[in-house]
Amino acid sequence: MQIYKVGGAVRDRLLGKPVTDIDWVVVGATTEEMLAKGFRPVGADFPVFLHPKSGEEYALARTERKSGRGYGGFTFHASPEVTLEEDLIRRDLTINAMAEDDEQNLTDPYHGQRDLEDRVLRHVSPAFAEDPLRVLRVARFAARYAELGFKVAPETLELMRQLSESGELEALTAERSWKEISRALMEEQPQVFIQVLRDCGALKVLMPEVDALFGVPQPEAHHPEIDSGIHTLSVLEQSALHKQPLTVRWACLLHDLGKGLTPEEEWPRHIAHEHKGLKLIKAVNERFKAPKDCQELALLVGQYHTHGHRALELKASTLLELLQSFDVYRRPQRFEEFIVACEMDARGRKGLEQRSYPQADYLRGAADVARGVAVQPLLEKGFKGPELGEALKRERLKALKAYKESASS
């Protein structure tokens, strides 16, 4: 029995990055031997075990063969005869197909170390094209390591293109897709993930609503970058630069989908794109079964982001309606995420990345004013039920009018 550290732990050590998760491969062992040593089996698909003390995953060396569609369409074979090289060749990228023994002696049959040095994301073997999930994984690695100068090898991008055209991507489950998408959006440069998906034709399969934004112009006075797709990438980039959470990044990606529906004869204006985009945002949310908080914020940002930009001009009554829509009294965090998503949208424009956004503090102040209206005096006046709700609304409106006047003076 020989045990090797494999995959990301080896890759990240060689890159000088912190190693978090460690995966191990066991060569020359049987399931019975692993159990006898106290390892606990995990799952039924293939022989993976948890270490009795560390809890880390140890997998028997195995080969795999394509047997059906999609990510799960594989037959696995694990036996003591499977070599380390045979196990490594089934992996996605050369930089993930290296192994180390306990003395850090490197096994690198597919030249992963060379590709690390050359900053290349390259597939290990033609079997790469058998697993559609790898399209998303490679795009995610491109986003993670873009800051180090990594690029997808042209021949790997071509295989990704073939996969995108094969219909295999449609076989991915919503859960598997969302796991990759959500992880990619939280990388250092999530816009690279979207760009790579577009470069290989996967974006128009997975998110045609986002793909449709590219080539659609916007008024240059507001959008020096002009192209709606480029703007979306820039907004996503800003959300990462400002360390925003997944909810905000997802909303930033989907906020302008309505612009893809504007007839060409109306370009570059996009009248009512906020309302038109809601059905598209809903469709993308449902396609990937995004978490509820991501779904809700994406829809609210899509509908109200131009309200955010025009916050200083809004009538007090419109401002109150905006605050009510977000339920700022019980869900203050959601309104804060809306504000920062609007700010990312304002900054995601060529040459305007450092612009100030006074609307943010104005909206925060308005929310504080509305929340500051006390209910108790109204109860003491005898208001209850629907009448109490109306009286509270009147008091909040009065407070917001005063706030608006003081802010403009």
Coordinates of C-alpha atoms in Angstrom, one line a residue:
M1 CA 0.0 0.0 0.0
Q2 CA 1.4 3.4 -1.0
I3 CA -0.3 6.7 -0.1
Y4 CA 0.1 9.9 -2.1
K5 CA -1.1 13.5 -1.7
V6 CA -2.8 14.5 -5.0
G7 CA -4.5 17.3 -6.8
G8 CA -5.0 20.8 -5.4
A9 CA -2.8 20.4 -2.4
V10 CA 0.2 19.6 -4.6
R11 CA -0.7 22.4 -7.1
D12 CA -1.2 25.1 -4.4
R13 CA 2.0 24.1 -2.6
L14 CA 4.0 24.5 -5.8
L15 CA 2.3 27.8 -6.4
G16 CA 3.2 29.0 -3.0
K17 CA -0.5 29.3 -2.0
P18 CA -2.0 28.2 1.3
V19 CA -3.1 24.5 1.2
T20 CA -6.5 24.0 2.7
D21 CA -8.1 20.7 1.6
I22 CA -5.9 17.7 1.1
D23 CA -6.9 14.7 -1.0
W24 CA -5.1 11.4 -0.8
V25 CA -4.8 8.4 -3.2
V26 CA -4.0 4.9 -2.0
V27 CA -2.3 2.6 -4.5
G28 CA -2.1 -1.1 -4.1
A29 CA -4.9 -1.5 -1.5
T30 CA -8.3 -3.1 -1.3
T31 CA -11.5 -2.0 0.4
E32 CA -11.0 -4.7 3.0
E33 CA -7.5 -3.5 3.9
M34 CA -8.8 0.1 4.3
L35 CA -11.6 -1.0 6.6
A36 CA -9.2 -3.2 8.7
K37 CA -7.1 0.0 9.3
G38 CA -10.1 1.8 10.7
F39 CA -11.0 3.9 7.6
R40 CA -14.7 4.7 7.3
P41 CA -16.3 4.3 3.8
V42 CA -18.1 7.3 2.2
G43 CA -20.8 7.0 -0.5
A44 CA -21.5 4.0 -2.8
D45 CA -20.3 5.3 -6.1
F46 CA -16.6 4.7 -5.7
P47 CA -14.3 3.7 -2.8
V48 CA -13.5 6.8 -0.8
F49 CA -12.7 6.6 2.9
L50 CA -12.3 8.9 5.8
H51 CA -9.2 8.7 7.9
P52 CA -10.0 7.4 11.4
K53 CA -8.3 10.4 13.1
S54 CA -7.9 13.3 10.6
G55 CA -11.2 12.8 8.8
E56 CA -9.5 13.6 5.5
E57 CA -10.5 11.7 2.3
Y58 CA -8.5 8.8 1.0
A59 CA -9.6 7.3 -2.3
L60 CA -8.4 4.0 -3.8
A61 CA -6.6 4.5 -7.1
R62 CA -9.2 4.0 -9.8
T63 CA -9.9 4.2 -13.5
E64 CA -13.1 5.5 -15.1
R65 CA -15.0 4.8 -18.3
K66 CA -17.8 6.9 -19.9
S67 CA -21.0 5.0 -19.7
G68 CA -23.8 7.6 -20.0
R69 CA -24.6 11.3 -20.3
G70 CA -23.6 14.0 -18.0
Y71 CA -21.4 14.3 -14.9
G72 CA -22.6 11.0 -13.4
G73 CA -22.3 8.9 -16.5
F74 CA -19.2 7.0 -15.6
T75 CA -18.3 3.5 -14.5
F76 CA -15.4 3.3 -12.0
H77 CA -12.9 0.5 -11.5
A78 CA -10.8 0.4 -8.4
S79 CA -8.3 -2.5 -7.6
P80 CA -4.8 -2.9 -6.2
E81 CA -3.5 -3.2 -9.8
V82 CA -4.5 0.4 -10.8
T83 CA -1.3 2.5 -11.0
L84 CA -0.8 6.0 -9.8
E85 CA -0.3 7.2 -13.4
E86 CA -3.6 5.5 -14.4
D87 CA -5.4 7.3 -11.6
L88 CA -3.9 10.7 -12.4
I89 CA -4.8 10.5 -16.2
R90 CA -8.5 10.6 -15.4
R91 CA -8.1 14.1 -13.8
D92 CA -9.2 17.3 -15.6
L93 CA -6.1 19.5 -15.8
T94 CA -2.3 18.7 -15.8
I95 CA -1.8 21.1 -12.9
N96 CA -4.3 18.9 -10.9
A97 CA -2.7 15.6 -12.0
M98 CA 0.4 15.6 -9.8
A99 CA 1.1 13.6 -6.7
E100 CA 3.6 13.7 -3.8
D101 CA 4.7 11.0 -1.4
D102 CA 5.3 11.7 2.3
E103 CA 8.8 13.1 1.4
Q104 CA 7.5 15.5 -1.2
N105 CA 8.9 13.5 -4.1
L106 CA 6.8 14.6 -7.1
T107 CA 5.1 12.3 -9.5
D108 CA 4.3 14.4 -12.6
P109 CA 3.6 12.1 -15.6
Y110 CA 1.6 14.7 -17.6
H111 CA 3.9 17.8 -17.1
G112 CA 1.7 19.7 -14.7
Q113 CA 4.7 21.4 -13.1
R114 CA 5.7 22.8 -16.5
D115 CA 2.2 24.1 -17.1
L116 CA 2.3 25.7 -13.7
E117 CA 5.4 27.5 -14.6
D118 CA 4.0 28.5 -18.1
R119 CA 0.7 29.6 -16.5
V120 CA -1.3 27.3 -18.7
L121 CA -4.6 25.4 -17.9
R122 CA -4.3 22.3 -20.1
H123 CA -6.4 19.1 -20.2
V124 CA -4.7 15.9 -19.3
S125 CA -6.1 13.6 -21.9
P126 CA -8.9 13.5 -24.6
A127 CA -11.1 11.9 -21.9
F128 CA -11.5 15.5 -20.7
A129 CA -14.3 15.9 -23.2
E130 CA -16.3 13.1 -21.6
D131 CA -17.3 15.2 -18.5
P132 CA -19.3 18.4 -19.2
L133 CA -18.8 19.6 -15.6
R134 CA -15.1 20.2 -16.6
V135 CA -16.2 23.1 -18.8
L136 CA -17.3 24.9 -15.6
R137 CA -14.4 23.8 -13.6
V138 CA -11.8 25.0 -16.1
A139 CA -13.5 28.4 -16.3
R140 CA -13.5 28.5 -12.5
F141 CA -9.8 27.8 -12.3
A142 CA -9.3 30.5 -15.0
A143 CA -11.1 33.0 -12.6
R144 CA -9.1 31.8 -9.6
Y145 CA -5.6 32.1 -11.2
A146 CA -6.2 34.9 -13.6
E147 CA -4.2 37.2 -11.3
L148 CA -1.2 34.9 -11.8
G149 CA -1.5 35.1 -15.5
F150 CA -3.0 31.7 -16.2
K151 CA -4.8 31.2 -19.6
V152 CA -6.7 28.2 -21.0
A153 CA -4.7 26.3 -23.6
P154 CA -6.2 26.8 -27.1
E155 CA -6.6 23.0 -27.5
T156 CA -8.4 22.8 -24.2
L157 CA -10.7 25.6 -25.1
E158 CA -11.4 23.8 -28.4
L159 CA -12.5 20.7 -26.4
M160 CA -14.6 22.9 -24.2
R161 CA -16.2 24.3 -27.3
Q162 CA -16.9 20.8 -28.6
L163 CA -18.5 19.9 -25.3
S164 CA -20.6 23.0 -25.4
E165 CA -21.9 22.1 -28.8
S166 CA -22.5 18.4 -28.0
G167 CA -25.6 18.8 -25.8
E168 CA -23.8 17.4 -22.8
L169 CA -24.0 20.6 -20.8
E170 CA -27.8 20.2 -20.7
A171 CA -27.3 16.9 -18.8
L172 CA -25.7 18.7 -15.8
T173 CA -28.0 18.9 -12.8
A174 CA -28.9 22.3 -11.4
E175 CA -27.2 21.4 -8.1
R176 CA -23.8 20.5 -9.7
S177 CA -24.0 23.6 -12.0
W178 CA -24.8 25.9 -9.1
K179 CA -22.0 24.5 -7.0
E180 CA -19.5 25.4 -9.7
I181 CA -21.1 28.7 -10.5
S182 CA -21.3 29.9 -6.9
R183 CA -17.7 28.9 -6.2
A184 CA -16.5 30.7 -9.4
L185 CA -18.4 33.9 -8.5
M186 CA -16.5 34.0 -5.2
E187 CA -13.1 33.8 -6.9
E188 CA -10.8 36.8 -7.2
Q189 CA -11.8 37.5 -10.8
P190 CA -15.3 36.1 -11.4
Q191 CA -15.7 38.0 -14.6
V192 CA -13.0 35.8 -16.1
F193 CA -15.3 32.8 -15.4
I194 CA -18.1 34.3 -17.5
Q195 CA -15.7 35.4 -20.3
V196 CA -14.2 31.9 -20.6
L197 CA -17.7 30.3 -20.7
R198 CA -18.5 32.8 -23.5
D199 CA -15.2 32.0 -25.4
C200 CA -16.1 28.3 -25.6
G201 CA -19.8 28.8 -26.4
A202 CA -20.9 27.4 -23.0
L203 CA -22.5 30.7 -21.8
K204 CA -25.1 30.7 -24.6
V205 CA -26.1 27.2 -23.5
L206 CA -26.1 27.7 -19.7
M207 CA -27.1 31.4 -19.5
P208 CA -28.3 32.6 -22.9
E209 CA -29.9 35.6 -21.1
V210 CA -26.4 36.8 -20.1
D211 CA -24.8 35.9 -23.4
A212 CA -27.5 37.9 -25.2
L213 CA -26.1 41.1 -23.6
F214 CA -22.9 41.1 -25.6
G215 CA -23.0 43.3 -28.6
V216 CA -26.0 45.3 -27.2
P217 CA -25.1 49.0 -27.0
Q218 CA -26.0 51.4 -24.2
P219 CA -25.9 55.2 -24.3
E220 CA -22.2 56.3 -24.2
A221 CA -22.9 59.2 -22.0
H222 CA -23.8 56.9 -19.1
H223 CA -21.8 53.8 -20.3
P224 CA -18.4 54.7 -21.8
E225 CA -17.8 51.0 -22.3
I226 CA -21.0 51.0 -24.5
D227 CA -21.4 47.1 -24.7
S228 CA -24.0 45.7 -22.2
G229 CA -22.1 42.5 -21.8
I230 CA -18.8 44.3 -21.1
H231 CA -20.6 46.4 -18.5
T232 CA -21.9 43.3 -16.8
L233 CA -18.4 41.8 -16.6
S234 CA -17.1 45.1 -15.2
V235 CA -19.9 45.2 -12.5
L236 CA -19.0 41.7 -11.5
E237 CA -15.3 42.6 -11.4
Q238 CA -16.1 45.5 -9.1
S239 CA -18.2 43.3 -6.8
A240 CA -15.1 41.0 -6.3
L241 CA -12.7 44.0 -5.9
H242 CA -15.0 45.2 -3.1
K243 CA -15.2 41.7 -1.5
Q244 CA -19.0 41.5 -1.8
P245 CA -20.9 38.3 -0.8
L246 CA -22.4 35.8 -3.2
T247 CA -25.9 37.4 -3.1
V248 CA -24.5 40.7 -4.4
R249 CA -22.3 39.1 -7.0
W250 CA -25.2 37.0 -8.3
A251 CA -27.4 40.1 -8.5
C252 CA -24.6 42.0 -10.3
L253 CA -24.4 39.3 -12.9
L254 CA -28.2 39.4 -13.6
H255 CA -29.2 43.0 -13.0
D256 CA -29.3 44.1 -16.7
L257 CA -30.8 41.1 -18.4
G258 CA -33.7 43.1 -19.7
K259 CA -31.4 45.0 -22.1
G260 CA -31.0 41.8 -24.1
L261 CA -34.7 42.0 -25.0
T262 CA -34.6 45.6 -26.4
P263 CA -35.4 45.7 -30.1
E264 CA -32.4 46.9 -32.2
E265 CA -34.4 49.8 -33.6
E266 CA -34.6 51.2 -30.0
W267 CA -30.8 50.9 -29.3
P268 CA -29.0 52.3 -27.4
R269 CA -31.9 53.2 -25.1
H270 CA -33.4 50.5 -23.0
I271 CA -36.8 51.8 -21.8
A272 CA -38.3 49.7 -18.9
H273 CA -35.5 47.2 -19.1
E274 CA -35.8 46.7 -15.3
H275 CA -39.3 45.3 -15.6
K276 CA -38.6 43.4 -18.8
G277 CA -35.7 41.6 -17.2
L278 CA -37.6 40.2 -14.2
K279 CA -38.9 37.1 -16.1
L280 CA -35.3 36.4 -17.4
I281 CA -33.8 36.8 -13.9
K282 CA -36.5 34.4 -12.6
A283 CA -35.8 31.9 -15.3
V284 CA -32.0 31.9 -14.5
N285 CA -32.7 31.6 -10.7
E286 CA -35.0 28.6 -11.3
R287 CA -32.7 26.9 -13.8
F288 CA -29.8 26.7 -11.3
K289 CA -32.0 26.4 -8.2
A290 CA -30.1 29.4 -6.7
P291 CA -30.6 29.8 -2.9
K292 CA -33.6 31.9 -1.8
D293 CA -31.5 34.9 -0.7
C294 CA -29.7 35.0 -4.0
Q295 CA -33.0 34.8 -6.0
E296 CA -34.7 37.5 -4.0
L297 CA -31.8 40.0 -4.2
A298 CA -31.3 39.4 -7.9
L299 CA -35.0 40.2 -8.6
L300 CA -35.0 43.3 -6.4
V301 CA -31.8 44.7 -7.8
G302 CA -33.0 44.0 -11.3
Q303 CA -36.3 45.8 -10.7
Y304 CA -35.0 48.8 -8.6
H305 CA -31.3 49.5 -9.5
T306 CA -32.2 52.6 -11.5
H307 CA -34.2 53.8 -8.4
G308 CA -31.0 53.5 -6.5
H309 CA -29.1 55.6 -9.0
R310 CA -31.8 58.2 -9.0
A311 CA -32.2 58.1 -5.2
L312 CA -31.5 61.8 -4.7
E313 CA -34.2 62.8 -7.1
L314 CA -36.9 60.4 -5.9
K315 CA -40.1 61.8 -4.3
A316 CA -40.5 61.0 -0.7
S317 CA -43.5 58.8 -1.6
T318 CA -41.4 56.8 -4.1
L319 CA -38.6 56.5 -1.6
L320 CA -41.0 55.1 0.9
E321 CA -42.3 52.6 -1.6
L322 CA -38.7 51.5 -2.3
L323 CA -38.1 50.9 1.4
Q324 CA -41.3 49.0 1.8
S325 CA -40.4 46.8 -1.1
F326 CA -37.3 45.7 0.7
D327 CA -39.0 45.3 4.1
V328 CA -36.2 47.4 5.6
Y329 CA -37.8 47.2 9.0
R330 CA -37.3 43.4 9.3
R331 CA -34.7 42.8 6.6
P332 CA -32.1 45.6 6.9
Q333 CA -29.2 43.5 5.5
R334 CA -31.1 42.9 2.2
F335 CA -31.4 46.6 1.6
E336 CA -27.7 47.2 2.4
E337 CA -26.9 44.5 -0.2
F338 CA -29.1 46.3 -2.7
I339 CA -27.3 49.6 -2.0
V340 CA -23.8 48.0 -2.6
A341 CA -25.1 46.2 -5.7
C342 CA -26.2 49.6 -7.1
E343 CA -22.8 51.1 -6.2
M344 CA -21.0 48.2 -8.1
D345 CA -23.3 48.9 -11.1
A346 CA -22.3 52.6 -11.0
R347 CA -18.6 51.8 -10.7
G348 CA -18.7 49.1 -13.4
R349 CA -18.2 51.6 -16.2
K350 CA -15.1 52.3 -18.2
G351 CA -13.1 55.1 -16.5
L352 CA -15.7 55.6 -13.7
E353 CA -14.5 52.8 -11.4
Q354 CA -13.4 55.3 -8.7
R355 CA -16.5 57.5 -8.9
S356 CA -18.2 58.5 -5.7
Y357 CA -21.7 57.2 -5.0
P358 CA -23.5 59.6 -2.6
Q359 CA -26.7 57.7 -3.2
A360 CA -25.5 55.0 -0.9
D361 CA -25.3 57.1 2.3
Y362 CA -28.5 58.9 1.3
L363 CA -30.4 55.6 1.0
R364 CA -28.9 54.4 4.3
G365 CA -30.0 57.6 5.9
A366 CA -33.5 57.2 4.5
A367 CA -33.8 53.7 5.8
D368 CA -32.7 54.8 9.3
V369 CA -35.3 57.6 9.2
A370 CA -38.1 55.3 8.3
R371 CA -37.1 52.7 10.8
G372 CA -36.9 55.5 13.5
V373 CA -40.6 56.2 13.4
A374 CA -42.0 54.9 16.6
V375 CA -45.1 52.8 16.7
Q376 CA -45.9 53.3 20.4
P377 CA -47.3 56.9 20.1
L378 CA -49.7 55.6 17.4
L379 CA -50.9 52.8 19.6
E380 CA -51.5 55.2 22.4
K381 CA -53.7 57.2 20.0
G382 CA -55.8 54.2 19.5
F383 CA -54.7 53.1 16.1
K384 CA -54.8 49.3 15.4
G385 CA -55.1 46.8 12.5
P386 CA -55.0 48.3 9.0
E387 CA -55.5 51.8 10.4
L388 CA -52.3 51.5 12.4
G389 CA -50.5 50.5 9.2
E390 CA -51.8 53.5 7.3
A391 CA -50.9 55.9 10.2
L392 CA -47.4 54.4 10.4
K393 CA -47.0 54.9 6.6
R394 CA -48.1 58.6 6.9
E395 CA -45.6 59.2 9.7
R396 CA -42.8 57.6 7.8
L397 CA -43.7 59.7 4.7
K398 CA -43.7 62.8 6.8
A399 CA -40.3 61.9 8.2
L400 CA -38.9 61.1 4.8
K401 CA -40.1 64.5 3.4
A402 CA -38.2 66.2 6.2
Y403 CA -35.2 64.1 5.6
K404 CA -35.3 64.9 1.9
E405 CA -35.6 68.7 2.6
S406 CA -32.7 68.7 5.0
A407 CA -30.5 66.7 2.6
S408 CA -31.1 69.1 -0.2
S409 CA -30.5 72.3 1.9

